[in-house]
Tab-separated table of C-alpha atoms and ligand atoms in Angstrom:
chain	number	residue	atom	x	y	z
A	1	MET	CA	-22.474	6.152	-27.211
A	2	THR	CA	-19.733	8.096	-27.993
A	3	THR	CA	-18.003	9.980	-25.933
A	4	LYS	CA	-14.477	8.437	-25.432
A	5	LEU	CA	-13.964	7.878	-21.287
A	6	ARG	CA	-10.366	9.100	-19.926
A	7	ALA	CA	-7.970	7.308	-17.904
A	8	PRO	CA	-8.324	8.830	-14.342
A	9	ALA	CA	-5.311	8.965	-11.997
A	10	LYS	CA	-6.375	6.344	-10.022
A	11	PRO	CA	-6.982	3.097	-10.316
A	12	LEU	CA	-10.518	1.535	-10.330
A	13	GLU	CA	-9.384	-0.766	-8.189
A	14	ALA	CA	-8.597	1.048	-4.868
A	15	ALA	CA	-7.313	-0.998	-1.457
A	16	SER	CA	-10.374	0.596	1.161
A	17	PRO	CA	-14.056	2.562	0.415
A	18	PHE	CA	-12.266	4.748	2.983
A	19	GLU	CA	-9.678	6.265	0.061
A	20	MET	CA	-11.599	9.395	-0.572
A	21	ARG	CA	-11.793	10.172	-4.280
A	22	LEU	CA	-13.402	13.446	-5.758
A	23	ASN	CA	-13.667	15.001	-9.734
A	24	GLN	CA	-12.807	12.083	-11.110
A	25	SER	CA	-16.033	11.956	-14.096
A	26	GLY	CA	-13.362	14.872	-15.904
A	27	GLY	CA	-16.081	17.373	-16.280
A	28	LEU	CA	-18.084	14.760	-18.974
A	29	SER	CA	-21.824	16.506	-20.330
A	30	GLU	CA	-24.723	16.525	-18.296
A	31	SER	CA	-26.392	14.501	-21.349
A	32	PHE	CA	-23.819	11.494	-20.968
A	33	VAL	CA	-24.129	10.955	-17.522
A	34	ARG	CA	-28.021	11.231	-18.442
A	35	ARG	CA	-27.236	8.708	-21.078
A	36	SER	CA	-25.365	6.037	-18.911
A	37	VAL	CA	-27.669	5.305	-15.871
A	38	GLU	CA	-30.907	5.203	-18.494
A	39	THR	CA	-29.172	2.695	-19.938
A	40	GLY	CA	-27.130	1.420	-17.787
A	41	ASP	CA	-24.010	0.822	-20.118
A	42	VAL	CA	-21.431	2.842	-18.565
A	43	GLY	CA	-21.518	3.298	-14.894
A	44	PHE	CA	-20.254	5.867	-12.112
A	45	LEU	CA	-18.036	3.666	-9.208
A	46	HIS	CA	-16.054	5.390	-6.452
A	47	SER	CA	-14.585	2.202	-6.883
A	48	PHE	CA	-13.972	-1.440	-6.800
A	49	THR	CA	-12.543	-3.778	-3.565
A	50	THR	CA	-11.601	-6.886	-3.259
A	51	GLY	CA	-11.184	-9.722	-0.624
A	52	SER	CA	-13.728	-7.797	1.692
A	53	ALA	CA	-15.248	-10.115	4.035
A	54	VAL	CA	-17.924	-8.243	5.235
A	55	ASP	CA	-19.567	-7.231	2.712
A	56	GLY	CA	-22.485	-10.301	2.327
A	57	PRO	CA	-21.552	-13.907	1.974
A	58	GLY	CA	-18.091	-15.260	1.916
A	59	VAL	CA	-15.479	-12.985	0.529
A	60	ARG	CA	-16.666	-9.837	-2.017
A	61	LEU	CA	-15.551	-8.753	-4.557
A	62	VAL	CA	-17.633	-4.800	-4.179
A	63	ALA	CA	-18.256	-2.417	-6.563
A	64	TRP	CA	-18.600	1.322	-5.142
A	65	THR	CA	-21.242	3.535	-7.293
A	66	ALA	CA	-21.032	7.199	-6.428
A	67	GLY	CA	-23.972	9.496	-6.123
A	68	CYS	CA	-26.432	9.525	-3.328
A	69	GLN	CA	-29.860	11.055	-2.620
A	70	TRP	CA	-30.235	10.570	1.883
A	71	ARG	CA	-27.222	12.315	3.696
A	72	CYS	CA	-27.297	10.303	6.605
A	73	ARG	CA	-25.475	12.362	9.523
A	74	TYR	CA	-22.836	9.305	10.428
A	75	CYS	CA	-21.895	8.731	6.084
A	76	HIS	CA	-19.060	7.680	5.835
A	77	ASN	CA	-18.488	7.581	2.600
A	78	PRO	CA	-19.542	11.739	1.616
A	79	ASP	CA	-17.516	11.507	-1.145
A	80	ALA	CA	-19.458	9.131	-2.865
A	81	TRP	CA	-22.183	11.345	-2.352
A	82	PHE	CA	-21.914	12.897	-5.778
A	83	MET	CA	-21.960	10.782	-9.062
A	84	ALA	CA	-19.087	13.428	-10.308
A	85	ASN	CA	-16.592	11.683	-8.059
A	86	GLY	CA	-16.780	8.809	-9.636
A	87	ARG	CA	-15.579	6.922	-12.382
A	88	ALA	CA	-17.123	6.313	-15.011
A	89	VAL	CA	-16.558	2.935	-15.978
A	90	ALA	CA	-17.851	1.738	-19.172
A	91	LEU	CA	-20.606	-1.913	-18.594
A	92	ALA	CA	-17.665	-4.374	-20.491
A	93	ARG	CA	-14.734	-2.786	-19.036
A	94	ALA	CA	-16.831	-3.675	-15.156
A	95	VAL	CA	-17.121	-7.555	-16.162
A	96	ASP	CA	-14.346	-7.463	-17.461
A	97	GLU	CA	-12.746	-6.720	-13.949
A	98	LEU	CA	-15.311	-9.364	-11.883
A	99	ARG	CA	-13.907	-12.248	-14.753
A	100	LYS	CA	-10.429	-12.324	-13.230
A	101	TYR	CA	-12.557	-12.491	-9.951
A	102	ARG	CA	-14.626	-14.686	-10.451
A	103	ARG	CA	-13.201	-18.280	-9.752
A	104	GLY	CA	-11.409	-16.708	-6.520
A	105	LEU	CA	-15.127	-15.260	-5.588
A	106	LYS	CA	-16.824	-19.053	-6.046
A	107	VAL	CA	-14.015	-21.070	-4.048
A	108	MET	CA	-14.489	-18.459	-1.686
A	109	SER	CA	-18.049	-18.425	-1.261
A	110	GLY	CA	-18.288	-15.208	-2.007
A	111	GLY	CA	-19.880	-12.653	-5.265
A	112	LEU	CA	-20.418	-9.727	-6.070
A	113	THR	CA	-21.711	-7.161	-3.615
A	114	ILE	CA	-22.341	-3.645	-5.428
A	115	SER	CA	-22.445	-1.359	-2.637
A	116	GLY	CA	-22.730	2.725	-2.524
A	117	GLY	CA	-23.420	5.229	-2.377
A	118	GLU	CA	-26.644	4.608	-3.302
A	119	PRO	CA	-26.296	2.016	-6.272
A	120	LEU	CA	-30.365	2.090	-7.301
A	121	LEU	CA	-29.108	5.640	-8.273
A	122	GLN	CA	-27.837	4.220	-11.486
A	123	ASP	CA	-30.415	0.674	-11.776
A	124	ARG	CA	-29.686	0.064	-15.214
A	125	PHE	CA	-26.307	-0.454	-14.480
A	126	VAL	CA	-26.727	-2.410	-11.268
A	127	VAL	CA	-29.204	-4.411	-12.436
A	128	LYS	CA	-26.963	-4.982	-16.201
A	129	LEU	CA	-23.992	-5.847	-13.794
A	130	ALA	CA	-25.882	-8.198	-11.157
A	131	ALA	CA	-27.327	-10.145	-14.400
A	132	ALA	CA	-23.459	-10.467	-16.235
A	133	ALA	CA	-21.665	-12.639	-12.815
A	134	LYS	CA	-25.107	-14.508	-12.787
A	135	ALA	CA	-24.641	-15.300	-15.646
A	136	MET	CA	-21.414	-16.047	-14.708
A	137	GLY	CA	-21.981	-18.213	-11.696
A	138	ILE	CA	-21.308	-15.343	-9.101
A	139	HIS	CA	-23.500	-14.533	-6.337
A	140	THR	CA	-24.684	-11.323	-6.324
A	141	ALA	CA	-25.493	-8.825	-3.273
A	142	ILE	CA	-26.538	-4.723	-3.251
A	143	GLU	CA	-26.055	-3.000	-0.297
A	144	THR	CA	-28.900	-0.194	-0.468
A	145	ASN	CA	-30.860	2.169	1.461
A	146	GLY	CA	-33.958	1.365	-0.980
A	147	TYR	CA	-35.577	4.394	-1.809
A	148	ARG	CA	-34.912	4.541	-5.312
A	149	SER	CA	-36.377	0.566	-5.253
A	150	GLU	CA	-39.620	1.047	-6.980
A	151	ARG	CA	-37.264	1.359	-10.070
A	152	LEU	CA	-36.294	-2.364	-10.068
A	153	THR	CA	-39.315	-5.001	-11.953
A	154	ASN	CA	-39.899	-8.481	-10.072
A	155	ALA	CA	-37.604	-9.318	-13.122
A	156	ASP	CA	-34.677	-7.043	-12.533
A	157	LEU	CA	-34.652	-8.337	-8.550
A	158	ALA	CA	-34.257	-11.180	-9.832
A	159	GLN	CA	-30.652	-11.255	-10.595
A	160	ILE	CA	-29.726	-10.739	-6.779
A	161	ASP	CA	-29.587	-12.813	-4.292
A	162	LEU	CA	-29.722	-10.494	-1.580
A	163	VAL	CA	-30.000	-7.596	-0.580
A	164	LEU	CA	-28.193	-6.266	2.537
A	165	LEU	CA	-30.360	-3.177	3.445
A	166	GLY	CA	-30.223	-0.399	5.374
A	167	ILE	CA	-32.734	0.524	7.696
A	168	LYS	CA	-30.417	3.496	9.662
A	169	THR	CA	-32.891	4.407	12.497
A	170	TRP	CA	-37.318	3.906	13.466
A	171	GLY	CA	-39.995	6.173	13.408
A	172	GLU	CA	-40.595	8.671	10.433
A	173	GLU	CA	-39.123	11.990	12.341
A	174	ARG	CA	-35.828	9.991	14.438
A	175	HIS	CA	-35.419	8.965	10.400
A	176	ARG	CA	-35.752	12.674	8.867
A	177	ARG	CA	-33.905	13.828	11.125
A	178	LEU	CA	-31.241	11.642	10.363
A	179	THR	CA	-31.108	10.930	7.366
A	180	GLY	CA	-32.918	13.225	5.760
A	181	LYS	CA	-35.642	11.215	4.308
A	182	GLY	CA	-38.559	9.656	4.987
A	183	ILE	CA	-38.543	6.033	5.688
A	184	GLY	CA	-41.664	5.252	4.540
A	185	ARG	CA	-39.848	3.613	1.012
A	186	THR	CA	-37.099	1.385	2.543
A	187	LEU	CA	-39.925	0.111	4.858
A	188	ASP	CA	-42.188	-0.921	1.277
A	189	PHE	CA	-39.065	-2.275	0.273
A	190	ALA	CA	-38.085	-4.637	3.048
A	191	ARG	CA	-42.105	-5.848	2.545
A	192	ARG	CA	-41.796	-5.736	-1.348
A	193	LEU	CA	-38.951	-8.494	-0.746
A	194	ALA	CA	-40.794	-10.329	1.437
A	195	ALA	CA	-43.552	-11.417	-0.456
A	196	LEU	CA	-40.823	-12.707	-3.249
A	197	ARG	CA	-39.291	-14.189	-0.899
A	198	LEU	CA	-35.820	-12.569	-1.478
A	199	PRO	CA	-33.660	-12.612	1.730
A	200	ILE	CA	-32.263	-9.727	3.147
A	201	TRP	CA	-29.529	-8.901	5.537
A	202	VAL	CA	-30.138	-6.260	7.893
A	203	ARG	CA	-27.504	-3.504	7.728
A	204	PHE	CA	-27.866	-0.740	11.133
A	205	VAL	CA	-25.216	1.773	12.555
A	206	LEU	CA	-24.889	1.942	16.103
A	207	VAL	CA	-24.390	5.086	17.000
A	208	PRO	CA	-23.819	6.431	20.487
A	209	GLY	CA	-26.665	9.123	21.273
A	210	LEU	CA	-28.169	9.460	17.500
A	211	THR	CA	-29.471	5.435	17.293
A	212	ASP	CA	-28.936	4.005	20.336
A	213	GLU	CA	-32.257	3.307	21.968
A	214	PRO	CA	-33.352	0.524	22.858
A	215	GLU	CA	-36.988	1.429	21.560
A	216	ILE	CA	-35.070	2.093	18.042
A	217	ALA	CA	-33.812	-1.623	18.006
A	218	SER	CA	-36.437	-3.086	19.037
A	219	GLY	CA	-39.200	-1.313	16.233
A	220	ILE	CA	-36.743	-2.645	13.773
A	221	ALA	CA	-36.658	-5.928	15.702
A	222	THR	CA	-40.147	-6.522	15.477
A	223	PHE	CA	-40.338	-5.370	11.757
A	224	ALA	CA	-37.714	-7.437	10.306
A	225	LYS	CA	-38.739	-10.554	12.470
A	226	GLY	CA	-42.130	-10.775	11.502
A	227	LEU	CA	-40.899	-10.350	7.256
A	228	GLY	CA	-39.820	-13.954	7.628
A	229	ASN	CA	-37.119	-13.321	4.869
A	230	VAL	CA	-34.581	-11.683	7.036
A	231	GLU	CA	-31.229	-14.120	7.845
A	232	ARG	CA	-29.412	-11.738	10.058
A	233	VAL	CA	-29.393	-8.534	11.116
A	234	GLU	CA	-25.544	-7.381	11.671
A	235	VAL	CA	-24.885	-3.844	14.449
A	236	LEU	CA	-22.177	-2.002	12.805
A	237	PRO	CA	-20.382	0.159	15.588
A	238	PHE	CA	-20.078	3.670	14.570
A	239	HIS	CA	-16.206	4.851	13.622
A	240	GLN	CA	-15.047	8.211	13.141
A	241	MET	CA	-12.890	6.211	9.772
A	242	GLY	CA	-14.788	8.423	7.444
A	243	ARG	CA	-14.607	12.766	9.440
A	244	TYR	CA	-11.845	13.038	7.546
A	245	LYS	CA	-13.969	13.611	4.569
A	246	TRP	CA	-16.423	15.418	6.070
A	247	GLU	CA	-13.604	18.383	6.623
A	248	ARG	CA	-12.423	17.885	3.788
A	249	LEU	CA	-14.968	18.016	2.151
A	250	GLY	CA	-16.402	21.270	3.822
A	251	LEU	CA	-19.208	19.917	5.449
A	252	ASN	CA	-21.377	19.620	8.779
A	253	TYR	CA	-20.108	17.140	10.731
A	254	SER	CA	-21.983	17.215	13.911
A	255	LEU	CA	-20.437	13.809	15.399
A	256	HIS	CA	-16.951	15.292	16.795
A	257	ASP	CA	-16.730	14.780	19.699
A	258	THR	CA	-19.274	10.952	18.861
A	259	PRO	CA	-17.285	7.504	20.153
A	260	PRO	CA	-17.887	4.263	19.278
A	261	PRO	CA	-19.879	2.245	21.005
A	262	SER	CA	-18.610	0.521	23.952
A	263	PRO	CA	-19.097	-3.284	23.560
A	264	GLU	CA	-21.681	-3.473	25.654
A	265	LEU	CA	-23.637	-1.204	24.159
A	266	VAL	CA	-23.329	-2.988	20.897
A	267	GLU	CA	-23.798	-6.457	23.304
A	268	SER	CA	-26.954	-5.101	24.565
A	269	THR	CA	-28.140	-4.090	21.036
A	270	CYS	CA	-27.230	-7.853	19.416
A	271	ARG	CA	-29.845	-8.940	22.452
A	272	ILE	CA	-32.790	-7.178	21.525
A	273	PHE	CA	-32.283	-8.232	18.177
A	274	ARG	CA	-31.851	-11.667	19.457
A	275	ASP	CA	-34.508	-11.700	21.920
A	276	ALA	CA	-37.005	-11.108	18.475
A	277	GLY	CA	-36.003	-14.234	17.232
A	278	LEU	CA	-33.395	-12.784	15.112
A	279	LYS	CA	-29.224	-13.861	14.373
A	280	ALA	CA	-27.408	-11.031	15.482
A	281	VAL	CA	-23.584	-10.468	14.624
B	1	LIG	S1	-27.601	6.240	2.566
B	1	LIG	FE1	-25.090	5.199	2.722
B	1	LIG	S2	-23.980	6.324	1.074
B	1	LIG	FE2	-25.838	7.556	1.649
B	1	LIG	S3	-25.826	9.300	2.672
B	1	LIG	FE3	-26.619	7.448	4.488
B	1	LIG	S4	-24.771	6.100	4.932
B	1	LIG	FE4	-24.147	7.964	3.494
């Protein structure tokens, strides 16, 4: 690939994934983007963040990929929906970034988490970056909705130590209303990971009035418990930190008046998962 990647104004490392980032790829050609996605030699990243204690075990370096085909009503990173908003980063550059933190990540029992957006839109880049991390002895995790997981072979999955799997709600119709897509592929991926004995942490965003019906948590709980490889369920309280992005992007945000869940609601939801025999935090 001969296209020269220009240096964008913002540094690759962001203070937080809540930072708004637009048009970082600077008008790269369609054919370049397509080739990059096919080979995985260049990734499109919103940013890197360091020091995360909430994106997998220990302290994590997180690569936030750009691009997502879902449209979750509560998404706090709508600027990461479009690959063009990501910065084109050569794989070698991303590996260099990883190498800088290698020792610290090991000392802090952490690792690399590749999140998004939806990382499996860039499955070759994700697998190559994860393989480079594994070769350095770094623990690897991906956070995904599982929708494009059929692109990963079992050999690809061997480069990944943990899957943070977003299960957004329960029931096909509810799922389509919330995300714009069906739930089937996410559940199929979970079953496949179970067959491979690859650990899952389920991530469930608790939104008052949207995902707080007890039958939603109990449906997910029964399914997750039946898999046998779910190590924990993370109940993530909804917040409004992404609202300004919806407004600035001129998107139709439907949760203006939705408050975060009360501590009691978070606790009663965690209890549903615990009662099913799962660890819930
Ligand atoms: S899957 Fe994640 S990144 Fe994609 S729309 Fe939903 S919350 Fe946003």
